[in-house]
Short mmCIF file of C-alpha atoms and ligand atoms in Angstrom, two decimals:
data_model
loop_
_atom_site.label_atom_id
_atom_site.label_comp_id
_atom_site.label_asym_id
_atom_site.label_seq_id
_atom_site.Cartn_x
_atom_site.Cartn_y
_atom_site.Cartn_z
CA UNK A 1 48.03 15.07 -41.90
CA UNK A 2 45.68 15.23 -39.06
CA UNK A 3 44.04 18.40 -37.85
CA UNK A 4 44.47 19.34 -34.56
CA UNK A 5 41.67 20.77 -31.73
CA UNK A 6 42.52 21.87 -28.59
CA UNK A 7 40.16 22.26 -26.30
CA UNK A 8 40.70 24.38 -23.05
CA UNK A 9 39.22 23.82 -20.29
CA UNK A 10 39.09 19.98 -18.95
CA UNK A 11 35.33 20.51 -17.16
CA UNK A 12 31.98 19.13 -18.14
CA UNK A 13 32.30 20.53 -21.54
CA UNK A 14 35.95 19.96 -22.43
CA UNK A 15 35.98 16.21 -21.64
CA UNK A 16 32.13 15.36 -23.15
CA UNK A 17 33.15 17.51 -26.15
CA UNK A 18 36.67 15.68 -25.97
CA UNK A 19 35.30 12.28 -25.63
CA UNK A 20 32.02 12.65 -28.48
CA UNK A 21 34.85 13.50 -30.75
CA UNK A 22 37.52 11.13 -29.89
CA UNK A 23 35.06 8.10 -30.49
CA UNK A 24 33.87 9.68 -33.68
CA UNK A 25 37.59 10.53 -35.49
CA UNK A 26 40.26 8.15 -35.95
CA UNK A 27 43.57 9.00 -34.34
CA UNK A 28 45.39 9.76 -37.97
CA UNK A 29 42.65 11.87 -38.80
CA UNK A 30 42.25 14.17 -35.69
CA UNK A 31 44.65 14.85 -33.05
CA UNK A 32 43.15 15.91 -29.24
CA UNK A 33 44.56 17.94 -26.61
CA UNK A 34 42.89 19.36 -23.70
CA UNK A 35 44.67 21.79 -21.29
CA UNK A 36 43.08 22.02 -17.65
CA UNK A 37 45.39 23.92 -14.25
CA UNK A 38 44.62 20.74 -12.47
CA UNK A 39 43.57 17.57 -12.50
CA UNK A 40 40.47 17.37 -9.90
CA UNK A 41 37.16 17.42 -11.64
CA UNK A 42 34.40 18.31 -9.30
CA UNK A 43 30.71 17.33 -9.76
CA UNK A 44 29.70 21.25 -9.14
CA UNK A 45 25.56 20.20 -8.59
CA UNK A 46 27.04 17.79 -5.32
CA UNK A 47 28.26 20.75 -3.98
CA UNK A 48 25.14 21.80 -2.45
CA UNK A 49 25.19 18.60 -0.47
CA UNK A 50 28.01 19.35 1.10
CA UNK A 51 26.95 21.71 3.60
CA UNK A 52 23.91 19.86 5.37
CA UNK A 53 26.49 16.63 5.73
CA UNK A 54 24.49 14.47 2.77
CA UNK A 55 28.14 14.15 0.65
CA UNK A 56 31.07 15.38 1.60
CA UNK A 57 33.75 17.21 -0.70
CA UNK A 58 36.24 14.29 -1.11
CA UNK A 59 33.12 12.00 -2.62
CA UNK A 60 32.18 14.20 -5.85
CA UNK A 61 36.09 15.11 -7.20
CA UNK A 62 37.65 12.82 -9.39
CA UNK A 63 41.00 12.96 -11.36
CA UNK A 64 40.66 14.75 -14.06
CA UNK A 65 42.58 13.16 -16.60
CA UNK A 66 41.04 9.48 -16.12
CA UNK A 67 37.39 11.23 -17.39
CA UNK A 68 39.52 11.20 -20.60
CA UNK A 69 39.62 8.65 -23.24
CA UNK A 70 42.61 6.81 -24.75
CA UNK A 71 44.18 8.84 -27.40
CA UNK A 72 43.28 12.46 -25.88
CA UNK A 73 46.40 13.91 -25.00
CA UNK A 74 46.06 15.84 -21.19
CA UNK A 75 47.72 18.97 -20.72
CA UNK A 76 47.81 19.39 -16.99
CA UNK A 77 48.71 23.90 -17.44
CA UNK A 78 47.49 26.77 -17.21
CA UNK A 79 46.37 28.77 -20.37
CA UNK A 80 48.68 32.11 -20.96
CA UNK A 81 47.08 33.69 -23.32
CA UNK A 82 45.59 32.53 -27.33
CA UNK A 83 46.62 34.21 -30.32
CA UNK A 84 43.39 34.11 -32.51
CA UNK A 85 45.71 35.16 -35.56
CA UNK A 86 48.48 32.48 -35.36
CA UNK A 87 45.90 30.01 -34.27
CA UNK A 88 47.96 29.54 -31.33
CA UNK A 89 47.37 28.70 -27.82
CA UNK A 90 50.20 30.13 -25.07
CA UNK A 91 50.62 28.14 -21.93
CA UNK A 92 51.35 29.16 -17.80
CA UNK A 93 54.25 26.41 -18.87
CA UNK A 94 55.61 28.28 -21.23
CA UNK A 95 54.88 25.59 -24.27
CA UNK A 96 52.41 26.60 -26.90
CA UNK A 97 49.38 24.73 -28.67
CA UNK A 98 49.35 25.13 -32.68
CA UNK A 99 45.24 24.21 -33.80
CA UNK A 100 43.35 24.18 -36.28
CA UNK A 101 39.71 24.50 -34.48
CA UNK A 102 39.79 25.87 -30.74
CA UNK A 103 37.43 24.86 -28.68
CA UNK A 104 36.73 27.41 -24.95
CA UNK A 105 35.72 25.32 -22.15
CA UNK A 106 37.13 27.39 -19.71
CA UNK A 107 34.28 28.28 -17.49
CA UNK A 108 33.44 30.80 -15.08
CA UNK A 109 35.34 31.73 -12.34
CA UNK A 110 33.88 32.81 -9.09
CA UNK A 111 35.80 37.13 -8.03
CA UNK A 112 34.66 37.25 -4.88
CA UNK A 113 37.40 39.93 -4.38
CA UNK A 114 35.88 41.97 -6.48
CA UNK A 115 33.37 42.55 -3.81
CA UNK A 116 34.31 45.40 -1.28
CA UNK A 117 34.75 43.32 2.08
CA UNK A 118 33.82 40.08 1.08
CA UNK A 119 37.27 38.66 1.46
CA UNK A 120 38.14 40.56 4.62
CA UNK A 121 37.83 39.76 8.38
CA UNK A 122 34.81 37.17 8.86
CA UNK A 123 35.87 35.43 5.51
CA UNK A 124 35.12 31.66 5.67
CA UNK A 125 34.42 32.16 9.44
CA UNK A 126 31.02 34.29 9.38
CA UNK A 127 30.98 34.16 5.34
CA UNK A 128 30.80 31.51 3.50
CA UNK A 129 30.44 30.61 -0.04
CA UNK A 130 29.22 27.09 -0.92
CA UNK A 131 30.38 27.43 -4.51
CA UNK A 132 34.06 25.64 -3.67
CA UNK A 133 34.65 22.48 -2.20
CA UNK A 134 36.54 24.47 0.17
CA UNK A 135 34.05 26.92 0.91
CA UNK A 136 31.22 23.96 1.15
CA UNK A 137 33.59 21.77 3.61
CA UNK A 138 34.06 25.09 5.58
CA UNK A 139 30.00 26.00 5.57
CA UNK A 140 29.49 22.80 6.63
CA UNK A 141 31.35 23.12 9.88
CA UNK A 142 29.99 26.52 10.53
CA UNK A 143 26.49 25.01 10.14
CA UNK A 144 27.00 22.16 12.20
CA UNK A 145 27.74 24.67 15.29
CA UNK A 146 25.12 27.04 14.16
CA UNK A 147 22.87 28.02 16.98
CA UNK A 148 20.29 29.53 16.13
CA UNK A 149 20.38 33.73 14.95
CA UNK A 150 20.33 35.07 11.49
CA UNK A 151 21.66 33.31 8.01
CA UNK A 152 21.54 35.45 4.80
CA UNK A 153 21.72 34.00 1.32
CA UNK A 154 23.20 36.32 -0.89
CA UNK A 155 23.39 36.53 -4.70
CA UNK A 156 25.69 39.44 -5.36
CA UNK A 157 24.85 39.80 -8.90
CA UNK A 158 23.95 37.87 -12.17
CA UNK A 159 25.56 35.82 -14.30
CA UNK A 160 26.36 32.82 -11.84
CA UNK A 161 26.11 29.01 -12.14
CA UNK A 162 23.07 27.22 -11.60
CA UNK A 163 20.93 29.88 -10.66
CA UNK A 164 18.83 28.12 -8.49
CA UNK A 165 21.37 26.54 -6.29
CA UNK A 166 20.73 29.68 -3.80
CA UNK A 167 17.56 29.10 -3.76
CA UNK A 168 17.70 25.56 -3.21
CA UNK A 169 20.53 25.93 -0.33
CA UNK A 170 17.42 27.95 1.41
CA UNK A 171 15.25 24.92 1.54
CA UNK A 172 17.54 22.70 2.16
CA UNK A 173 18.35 25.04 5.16
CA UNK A 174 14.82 25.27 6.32
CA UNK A 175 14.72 21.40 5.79
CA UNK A 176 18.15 21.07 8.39
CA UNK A 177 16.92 23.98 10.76
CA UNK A 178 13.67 22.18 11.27
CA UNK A 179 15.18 18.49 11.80
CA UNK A 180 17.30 20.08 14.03
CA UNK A 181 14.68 21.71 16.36
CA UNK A 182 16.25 25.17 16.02
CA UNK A 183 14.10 26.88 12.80
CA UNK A 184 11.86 28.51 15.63
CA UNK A 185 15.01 30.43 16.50
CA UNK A 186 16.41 31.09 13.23
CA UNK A 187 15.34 33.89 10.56
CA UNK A 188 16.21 32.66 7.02
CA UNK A 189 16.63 35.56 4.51
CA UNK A 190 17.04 35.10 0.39
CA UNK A 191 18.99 38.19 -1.24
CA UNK A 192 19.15 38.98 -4.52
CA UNK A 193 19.72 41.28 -7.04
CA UNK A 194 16.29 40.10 -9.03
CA UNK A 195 12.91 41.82 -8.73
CA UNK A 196 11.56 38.19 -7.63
CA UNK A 197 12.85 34.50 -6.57
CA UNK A 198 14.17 33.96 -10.28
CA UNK A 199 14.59 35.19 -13.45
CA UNK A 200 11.47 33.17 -15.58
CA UNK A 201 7.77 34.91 -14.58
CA UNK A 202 5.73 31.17 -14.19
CA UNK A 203 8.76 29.49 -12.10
CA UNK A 204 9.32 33.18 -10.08
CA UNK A 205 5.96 33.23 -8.92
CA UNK A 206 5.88 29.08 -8.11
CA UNK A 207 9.88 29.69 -6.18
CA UNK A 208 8.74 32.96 -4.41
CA UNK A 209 5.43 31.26 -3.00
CA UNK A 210 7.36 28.39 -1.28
CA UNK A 211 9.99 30.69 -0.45
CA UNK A 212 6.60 32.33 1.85
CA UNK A 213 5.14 29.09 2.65
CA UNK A 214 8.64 27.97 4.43
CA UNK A 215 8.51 31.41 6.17
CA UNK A 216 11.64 32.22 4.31
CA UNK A 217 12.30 36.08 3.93
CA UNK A 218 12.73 37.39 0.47
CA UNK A 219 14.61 40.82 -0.45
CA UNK A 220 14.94 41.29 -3.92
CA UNK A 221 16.64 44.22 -6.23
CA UNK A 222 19.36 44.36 -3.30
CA UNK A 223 22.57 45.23 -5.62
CA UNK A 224 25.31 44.29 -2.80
CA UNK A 225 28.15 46.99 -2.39
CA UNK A 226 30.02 45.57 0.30
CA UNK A 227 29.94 42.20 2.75
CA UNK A 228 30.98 43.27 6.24
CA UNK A 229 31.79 40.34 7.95
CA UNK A 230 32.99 41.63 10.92
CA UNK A 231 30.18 43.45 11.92
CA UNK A 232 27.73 41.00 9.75
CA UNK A 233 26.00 43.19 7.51
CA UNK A 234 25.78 43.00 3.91
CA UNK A 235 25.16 46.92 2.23
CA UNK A 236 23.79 47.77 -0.87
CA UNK A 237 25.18 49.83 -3.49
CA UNK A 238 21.32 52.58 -2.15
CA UNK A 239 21.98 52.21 1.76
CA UNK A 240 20.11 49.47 2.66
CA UNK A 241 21.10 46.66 4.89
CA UNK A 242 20.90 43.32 5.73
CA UNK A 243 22.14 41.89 9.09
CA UNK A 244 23.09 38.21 9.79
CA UNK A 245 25.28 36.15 12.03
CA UNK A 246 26.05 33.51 8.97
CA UNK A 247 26.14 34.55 5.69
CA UNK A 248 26.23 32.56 2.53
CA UNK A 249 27.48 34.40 -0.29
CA UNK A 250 27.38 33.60 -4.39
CA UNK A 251 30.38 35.72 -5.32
CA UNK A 252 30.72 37.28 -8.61
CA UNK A 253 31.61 35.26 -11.94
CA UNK A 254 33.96 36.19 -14.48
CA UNK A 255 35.52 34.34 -17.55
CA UNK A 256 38.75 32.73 -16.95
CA UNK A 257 41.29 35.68 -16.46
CA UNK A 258 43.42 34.35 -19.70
CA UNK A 259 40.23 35.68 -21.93
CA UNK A 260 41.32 39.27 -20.85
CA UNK A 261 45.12 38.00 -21.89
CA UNK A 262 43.72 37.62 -25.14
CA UNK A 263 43.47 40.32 -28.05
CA UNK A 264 39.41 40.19 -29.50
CA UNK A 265 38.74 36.82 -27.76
CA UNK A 266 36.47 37.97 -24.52
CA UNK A 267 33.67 41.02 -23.59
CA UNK A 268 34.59 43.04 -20.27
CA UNK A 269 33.61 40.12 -18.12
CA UNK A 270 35.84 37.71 -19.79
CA UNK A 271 33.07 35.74 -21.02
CA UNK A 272 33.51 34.68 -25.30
CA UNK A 273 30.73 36.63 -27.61
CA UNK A 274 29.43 33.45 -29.19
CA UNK A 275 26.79 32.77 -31.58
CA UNK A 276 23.79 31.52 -29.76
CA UNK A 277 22.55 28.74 -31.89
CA UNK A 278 26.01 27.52 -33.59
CA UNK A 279 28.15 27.69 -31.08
CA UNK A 280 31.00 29.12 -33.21
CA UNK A 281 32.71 32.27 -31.39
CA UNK A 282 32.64 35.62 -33.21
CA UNK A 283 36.13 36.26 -32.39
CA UNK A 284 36.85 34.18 -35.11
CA UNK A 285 35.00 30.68 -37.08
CA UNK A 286 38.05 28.47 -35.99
CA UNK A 287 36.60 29.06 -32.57
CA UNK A 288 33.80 27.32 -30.81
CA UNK A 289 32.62 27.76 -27.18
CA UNK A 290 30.85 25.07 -25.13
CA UNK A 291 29.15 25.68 -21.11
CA UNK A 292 29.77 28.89 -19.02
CA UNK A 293 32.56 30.34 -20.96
CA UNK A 294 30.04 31.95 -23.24
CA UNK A 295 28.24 34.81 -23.28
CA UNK A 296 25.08 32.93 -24.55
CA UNK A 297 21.51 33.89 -23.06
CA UNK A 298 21.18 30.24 -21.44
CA UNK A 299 21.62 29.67 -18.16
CA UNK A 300 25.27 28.76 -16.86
CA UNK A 301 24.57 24.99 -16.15
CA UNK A 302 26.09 21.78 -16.65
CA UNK A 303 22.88 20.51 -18.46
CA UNK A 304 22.56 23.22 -20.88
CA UNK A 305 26.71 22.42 -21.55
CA UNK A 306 25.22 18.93 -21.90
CA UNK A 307 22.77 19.72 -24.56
CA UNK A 308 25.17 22.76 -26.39
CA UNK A 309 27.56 19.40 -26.91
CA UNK A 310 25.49 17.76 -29.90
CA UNK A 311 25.24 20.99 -31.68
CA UNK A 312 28.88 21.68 -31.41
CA UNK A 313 30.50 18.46 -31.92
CA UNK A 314 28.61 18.52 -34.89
CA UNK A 315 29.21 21.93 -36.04
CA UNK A 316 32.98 21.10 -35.76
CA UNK A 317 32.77 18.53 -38.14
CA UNK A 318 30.58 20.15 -40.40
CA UNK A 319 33.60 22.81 -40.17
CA UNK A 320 36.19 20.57 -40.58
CA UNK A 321 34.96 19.68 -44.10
CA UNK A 322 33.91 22.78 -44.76
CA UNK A 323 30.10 22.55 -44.65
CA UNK A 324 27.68 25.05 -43.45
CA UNK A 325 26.96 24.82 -39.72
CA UNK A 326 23.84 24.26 -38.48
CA UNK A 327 22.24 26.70 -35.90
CA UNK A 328 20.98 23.45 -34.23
CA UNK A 329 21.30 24.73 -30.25
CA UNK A 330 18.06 26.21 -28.71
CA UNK A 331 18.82 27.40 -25.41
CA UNK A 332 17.62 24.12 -23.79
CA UNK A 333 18.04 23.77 -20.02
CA UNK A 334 17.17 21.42 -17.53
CA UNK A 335 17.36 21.83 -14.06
CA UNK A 336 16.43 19.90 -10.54
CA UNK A 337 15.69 21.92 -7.91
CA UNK A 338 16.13 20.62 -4.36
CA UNK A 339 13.45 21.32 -2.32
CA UNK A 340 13.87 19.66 1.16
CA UNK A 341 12.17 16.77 2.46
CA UNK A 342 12.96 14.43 0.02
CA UNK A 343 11.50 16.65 -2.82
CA UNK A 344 12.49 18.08 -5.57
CA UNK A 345 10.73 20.10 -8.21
CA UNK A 346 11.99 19.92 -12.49
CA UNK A 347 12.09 23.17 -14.76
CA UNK A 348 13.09 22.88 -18.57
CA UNK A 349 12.79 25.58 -20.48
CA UNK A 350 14.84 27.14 -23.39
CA UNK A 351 15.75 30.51 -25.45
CA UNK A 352 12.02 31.31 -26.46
CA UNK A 353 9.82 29.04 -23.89
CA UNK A 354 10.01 29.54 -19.89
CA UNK A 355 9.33 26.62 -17.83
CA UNK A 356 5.89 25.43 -17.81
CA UNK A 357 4.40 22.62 -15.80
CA UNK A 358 3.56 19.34 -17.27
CA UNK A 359 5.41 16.34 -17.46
CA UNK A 360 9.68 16.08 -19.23
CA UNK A 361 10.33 14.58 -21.70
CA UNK A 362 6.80 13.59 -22.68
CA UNK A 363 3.19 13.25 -21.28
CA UNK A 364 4.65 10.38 -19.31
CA UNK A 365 7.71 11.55 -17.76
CA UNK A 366 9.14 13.71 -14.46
CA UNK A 367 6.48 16.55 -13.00
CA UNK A 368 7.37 19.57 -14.15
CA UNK A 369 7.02 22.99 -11.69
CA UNK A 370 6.01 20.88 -9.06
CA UNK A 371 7.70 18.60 -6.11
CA UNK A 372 7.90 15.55 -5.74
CA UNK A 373 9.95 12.69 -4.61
CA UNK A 374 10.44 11.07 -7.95
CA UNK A 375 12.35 14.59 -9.15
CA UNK A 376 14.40 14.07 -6.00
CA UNK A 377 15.57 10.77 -6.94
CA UNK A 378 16.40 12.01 -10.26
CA UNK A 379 18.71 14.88 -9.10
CA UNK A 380 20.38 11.98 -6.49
CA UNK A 381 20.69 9.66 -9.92
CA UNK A 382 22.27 12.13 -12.50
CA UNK A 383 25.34 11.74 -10.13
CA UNK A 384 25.71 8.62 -11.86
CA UNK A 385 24.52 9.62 -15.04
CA UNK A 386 27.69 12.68 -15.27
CA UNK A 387 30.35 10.38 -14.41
CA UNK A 388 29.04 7.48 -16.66
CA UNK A 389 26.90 8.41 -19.75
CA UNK A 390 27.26 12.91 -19.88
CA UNK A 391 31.30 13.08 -19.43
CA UNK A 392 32.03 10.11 -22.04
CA UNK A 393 29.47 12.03 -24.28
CA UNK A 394 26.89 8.87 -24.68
CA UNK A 395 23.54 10.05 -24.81
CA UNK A 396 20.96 9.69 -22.24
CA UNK A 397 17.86 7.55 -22.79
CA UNK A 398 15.35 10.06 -23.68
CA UNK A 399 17.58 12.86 -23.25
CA UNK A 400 18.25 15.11 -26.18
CA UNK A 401 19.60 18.73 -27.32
CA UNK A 402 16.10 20.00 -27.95
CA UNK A 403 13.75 21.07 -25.48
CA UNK A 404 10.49 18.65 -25.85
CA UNK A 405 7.10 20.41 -26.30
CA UNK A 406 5.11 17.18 -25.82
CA UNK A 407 3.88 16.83 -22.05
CA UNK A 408 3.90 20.44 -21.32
CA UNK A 409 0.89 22.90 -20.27
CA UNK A 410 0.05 26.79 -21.60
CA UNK A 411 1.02 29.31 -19.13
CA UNK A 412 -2.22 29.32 -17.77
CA UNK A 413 -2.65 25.62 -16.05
CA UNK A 414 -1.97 26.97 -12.41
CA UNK A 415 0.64 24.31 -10.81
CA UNK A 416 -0.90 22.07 -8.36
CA UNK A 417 1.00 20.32 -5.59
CA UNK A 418 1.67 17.03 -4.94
CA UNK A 419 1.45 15.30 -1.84
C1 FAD B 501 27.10 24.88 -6.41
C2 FAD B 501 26.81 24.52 -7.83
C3 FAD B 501 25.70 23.76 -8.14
C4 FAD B 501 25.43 23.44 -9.47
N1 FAD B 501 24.33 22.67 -9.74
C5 FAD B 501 24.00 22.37 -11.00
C6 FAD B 501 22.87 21.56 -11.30
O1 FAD B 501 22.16 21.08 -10.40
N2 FAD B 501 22.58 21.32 -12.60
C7 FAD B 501 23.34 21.83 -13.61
O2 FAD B 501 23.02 21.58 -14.78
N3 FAD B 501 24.45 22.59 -13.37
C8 FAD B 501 24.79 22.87 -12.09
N4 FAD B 501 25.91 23.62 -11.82
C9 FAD B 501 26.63 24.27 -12.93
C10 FAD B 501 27.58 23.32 -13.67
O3 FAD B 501 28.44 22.67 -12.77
C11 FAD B 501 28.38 24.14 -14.68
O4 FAD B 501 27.50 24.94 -15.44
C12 FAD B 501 29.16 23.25 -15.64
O5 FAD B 501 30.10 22.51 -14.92
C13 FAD B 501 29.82 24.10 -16.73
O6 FAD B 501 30.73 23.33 -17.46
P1 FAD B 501 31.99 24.06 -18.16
O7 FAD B 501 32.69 22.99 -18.90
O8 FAD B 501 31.54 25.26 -18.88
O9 FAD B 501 32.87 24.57 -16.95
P2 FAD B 501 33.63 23.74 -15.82
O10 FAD B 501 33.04 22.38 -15.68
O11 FAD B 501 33.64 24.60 -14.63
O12 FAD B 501 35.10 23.55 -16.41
C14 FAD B 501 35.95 24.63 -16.67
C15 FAD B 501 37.36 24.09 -16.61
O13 FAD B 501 38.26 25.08 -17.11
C16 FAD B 501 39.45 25.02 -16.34
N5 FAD B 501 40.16 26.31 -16.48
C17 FAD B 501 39.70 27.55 -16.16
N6 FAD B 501 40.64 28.47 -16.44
C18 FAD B 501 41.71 27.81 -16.93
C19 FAD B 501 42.98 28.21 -17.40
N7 FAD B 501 43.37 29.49 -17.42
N8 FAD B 501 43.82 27.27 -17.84
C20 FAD B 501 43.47 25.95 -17.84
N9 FAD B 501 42.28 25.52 -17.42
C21 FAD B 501 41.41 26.43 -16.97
C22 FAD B 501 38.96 24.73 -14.93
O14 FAD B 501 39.98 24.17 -14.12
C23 FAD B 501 37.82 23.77 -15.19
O15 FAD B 501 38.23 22.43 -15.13
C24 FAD B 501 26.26 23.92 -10.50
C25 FAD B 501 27.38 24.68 -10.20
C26 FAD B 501 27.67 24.98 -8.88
C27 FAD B 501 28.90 25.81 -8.56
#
C-alpha cells in the first residue's frame, strides 16, 4: 500500500519538497497531498520591486496549483488543526488528512496587529508595509506622490523574512529619491531593534558604512511599542521617538495560527522546535519542517528553504525505510542584497561561518560583501531560476546544500569596493 505525506503549506518549500519527491517515488509507492488557503504563489524577493515601479504585484504571483507536478494531489484549505497522535491532519473544510510522514511548510505569517497602533488610523495611507502584494501595490502609490519630508524604515522586532529586505528597501529609496531630484529634501531613517545594520559582525559593519555613505540615518536597539500613524510617530517600548510623514513598517512574524491549534506541535510564537541539522520536528519523528515554519537558527529565506530541501527530501526517505537520518543541513544561506544603482552586493554564510568576502561558489564566482553589477543581475535572474529550476526541485548549476569554503577570505581581508 502506498504511504502517504502531506505536506502543508503550498510555498517555496511545500511545492520544491513536493516536486523532488514526486519525481523520485512512483505513484503506487507514495501518495502526495499538499494543502495551501489559496492558490496564488507569490515570488516574496519581487516584492521589493514593487514599490519603486520596477515589477508590479500582478507580474510575480502565479497559480499555485500549476507549480505542482502531475500526480500531487492539491488541497486548496485551510489547515484546522493536526493531531500529532492520530497522525492526522484537520482541515478549515472540515475533511481530514490521514499520513504517514508530515511535512510543515506553513511559513510565517506577518501580526502586524499585534503592534499597538499599527493597524489604526494612517494604516496603508501614512504606513505601509511592503511585505504583501497589497501593502507593496499600496507603498507604491504613496511613493509615487511622495514629496519630499520624512520616511522611516521600521523593523519592529526579529524573526522576519529576509532580513535584509529593509535594508535594501533603504537603498533602493535613496536610489529613487535621488533620480527623482527630491533626496535633498528627504531624511531617510533605518529602525531597528539590532545594536547595528544586521545581525552578522563583518556584513554589520560593511551594511552600516553604506547605510552612512548614502547619508541614511541609522537608530538601532529601538524596541517599537506602538506606530502612531495619525500623528506619525513610531514609540519605543523606553520613550523614545521617531517622527516621519511615511513610514514603512516590517510587522511582526508568527507561525501559522493552526500551530497554536495544535497540542505539542509549535513554541509560543507558533514556530515548530525542529532539529537543526535533520530537519525532523521534535514534536514527533513522523514530522519534518522545511523554510520559515521552523524555529531553526537560519535565517527565514527562500534560499536557505532551498538548500534545507536536499537534506529533507532525503531524510524522508531515509525514514521511510527506516534508516538513520543524516544531520546533512548546515545552516547555509544565500542572499542578494539590492543596493541601488544597478548594484547589488552577495552574502553566504551558514550556522558556524558569517559572511566573508571572496568570491561564491568558488575562487571564480559572484563577489562576495561587495557591489557590483554582476550580483545585480543575479538577483534580477533567480526570478527565473524559482519558477523554473528551485520550485520543480532541479538543482542549480553550481548550487548546492552546503555552504562552499573555496573562494572565501579570513575575517581579516578588509572588503574593497568595486567600481
Ligand atoms: C519582501 C520579501 C523579500 C524577500 N526576499 C528574499 C530574497 O531576496 N531571498 C530569499 O532567499 N528569500 C527572500 N524572502 C523570503 C522567502 O520568500 C521565504 O523565506 C520563503 O518563501 C519561505 O518559504 P516557505 O515555504 O517556508 O514559506 P512560504 O513560501 O511563505 O509558504 C507558506 C505557505 O503556507 C500557506 N499557509 C500558511 N498557513 C496555512 C494554513 N493554515 N493552511 C493552509 N496553508 C497555509 C501559505 O498560504 C503559503 O503558501 C523574502 C520575503 C519577503 C516577504
Amino acid at each position: 500500500m502506498a504511504q502517504h505525506i502531506v505536506i502543508l503549506g503550498g510555498g517555496t518549500g511545500g511545492t520544491l519538497v513536493a516536486n523532488r519527491l514526486r519525481r523520485q517515488h512512483r505513484h503506487d509507492s507514495l501518495e502526495i497531498t499538499v494543502v495551501d488557503q489559496d492558490d496564488r504563489h507569490v515570488y516574496q524577493p519581487g516584492l521589493l520591486f514593487v514599490p519603486f515601479g520596477l515589477t508590479h504585484s500582478e507580474d510575480i504571483v502565479r497559480p499555485r496549483q500549476r507549480q505542482l507536478f502531475d500526480g500531487i494531489t492539491f488541497r486548496r484549505t485551510a489547515v484546522d488543526h493536526v493531531d500529532i497522535d492520530a497522525h492526522e491532519v484537520h482541515l478549515a473544510d472540515g475533511g481530514c488528512l490521514r499520513y504517514d510522514i508530515l511535512v510543515v511548510a506553513t511559513g510565517a505569517v506577518l501580526v502586524p496587529e499585534e503592534t499597538e497602533g499599527l493597524t489604526g488610523p494612517g494604516w496603508m495611507e501614512r504606513v505601509f508595509t511592503f511585505y504583501t502584494p497589497e501593502g507593496a501595490s499600496a507603498l507604491g502609490g504613496a511613493l509615487a506622490t511622495f514629496d519630499g519630508g520624512r520616511i522611516v524604515v521600521n523593523v519592529v522586532d526579529m524573526p522576519i523574512k529576509c532580513p535584509v529586505a529593509p535594508l535594501e528597501f533603504c537603498f533602493l529609496a535613496d536610489w529613487y529619491l535621488r533620480e527623482r531630484g527630491i533626496r535633498d529634501r528627504t531624511t531617510l531613517t533605518y529602525v531597528t531593534p539590532l545594536d547595528g545594520a544586521f545581525t552578522k559582525p563583518v556584513a554589520s559593519g560593511q551594511l552600516g558604512g553604506m547605510l552612512e555613505e548614502r547619508g541614511i540615518e541609522l537608530v538601532t536597539e529601538f524596541n517599537t511599542g506602538e506606530v502612531d500613524g495619525a500623528a506619525g510617530r513610531l514609540v519605543s517600548y523606553d520613550g523614545r521617538e521617531v517622527p516621519f510623514d511615511l513610514g514603512v513598517v516590517i510587522p511582526l512574524h508568527g507561525g501559522a495560527p493552526y500551530v497554536h491549534r495544535s497540542p505539542g506541535l509549535g513554541d509560543e510564537l507558533g514556530f515548530v522546535p525542529t532539529d537543526e541539522h535533520t530537519l525532523q520536528s521534535k514534536a514527533s519523528p513522523d514530522v519534518f519542517v522545511i523554510g520559515d515554519a521552523s524555529n531553526v537558527a537560519a535565517s527565514k529565506a527562500g534560499s536557505v528553504t532551498h538548500f534545507e530541501g536536499e537534506t529533507l527530501v532525503a531524510n524522508i526517505e531515509r525514514h521511510l525505510v527506516g534508516e538513520p537520518l543524516e544531520a546533512g543541513f548546515d545552516g547555509h544561506a544565500n542572499c542578494f542584497i539590492e543596493t541601488g544603482f544597478h548594484k547589488a552586493m552577495l552574502i553566504d554564510f551558514n550556522y558556524d561561518t558569517e559572511p566573508l568576502p571572496g568570491h561564491y561558489p568558488s575562487a571564480v564566482g559572484l563577489p562576495l560583501l561587495k557591489e557590483s553589477r554582476l550580483n545585480h543581475l543575479g538577483k534580477l535572474m533567480f526570478q527565473w531560476f524559482y519558477w523554473h529550476s528551485l520550485l520543480p526541485g532541479r538543482d542549480i548549476p553550481g548550487i548546492h546544500g552546503d555552504m562552499p569554503t573555496s573562494g572565501k577570505h579570513p575575517v581579516s581581508t578588509a572588503p574593497e569596493k568595486e567600481s
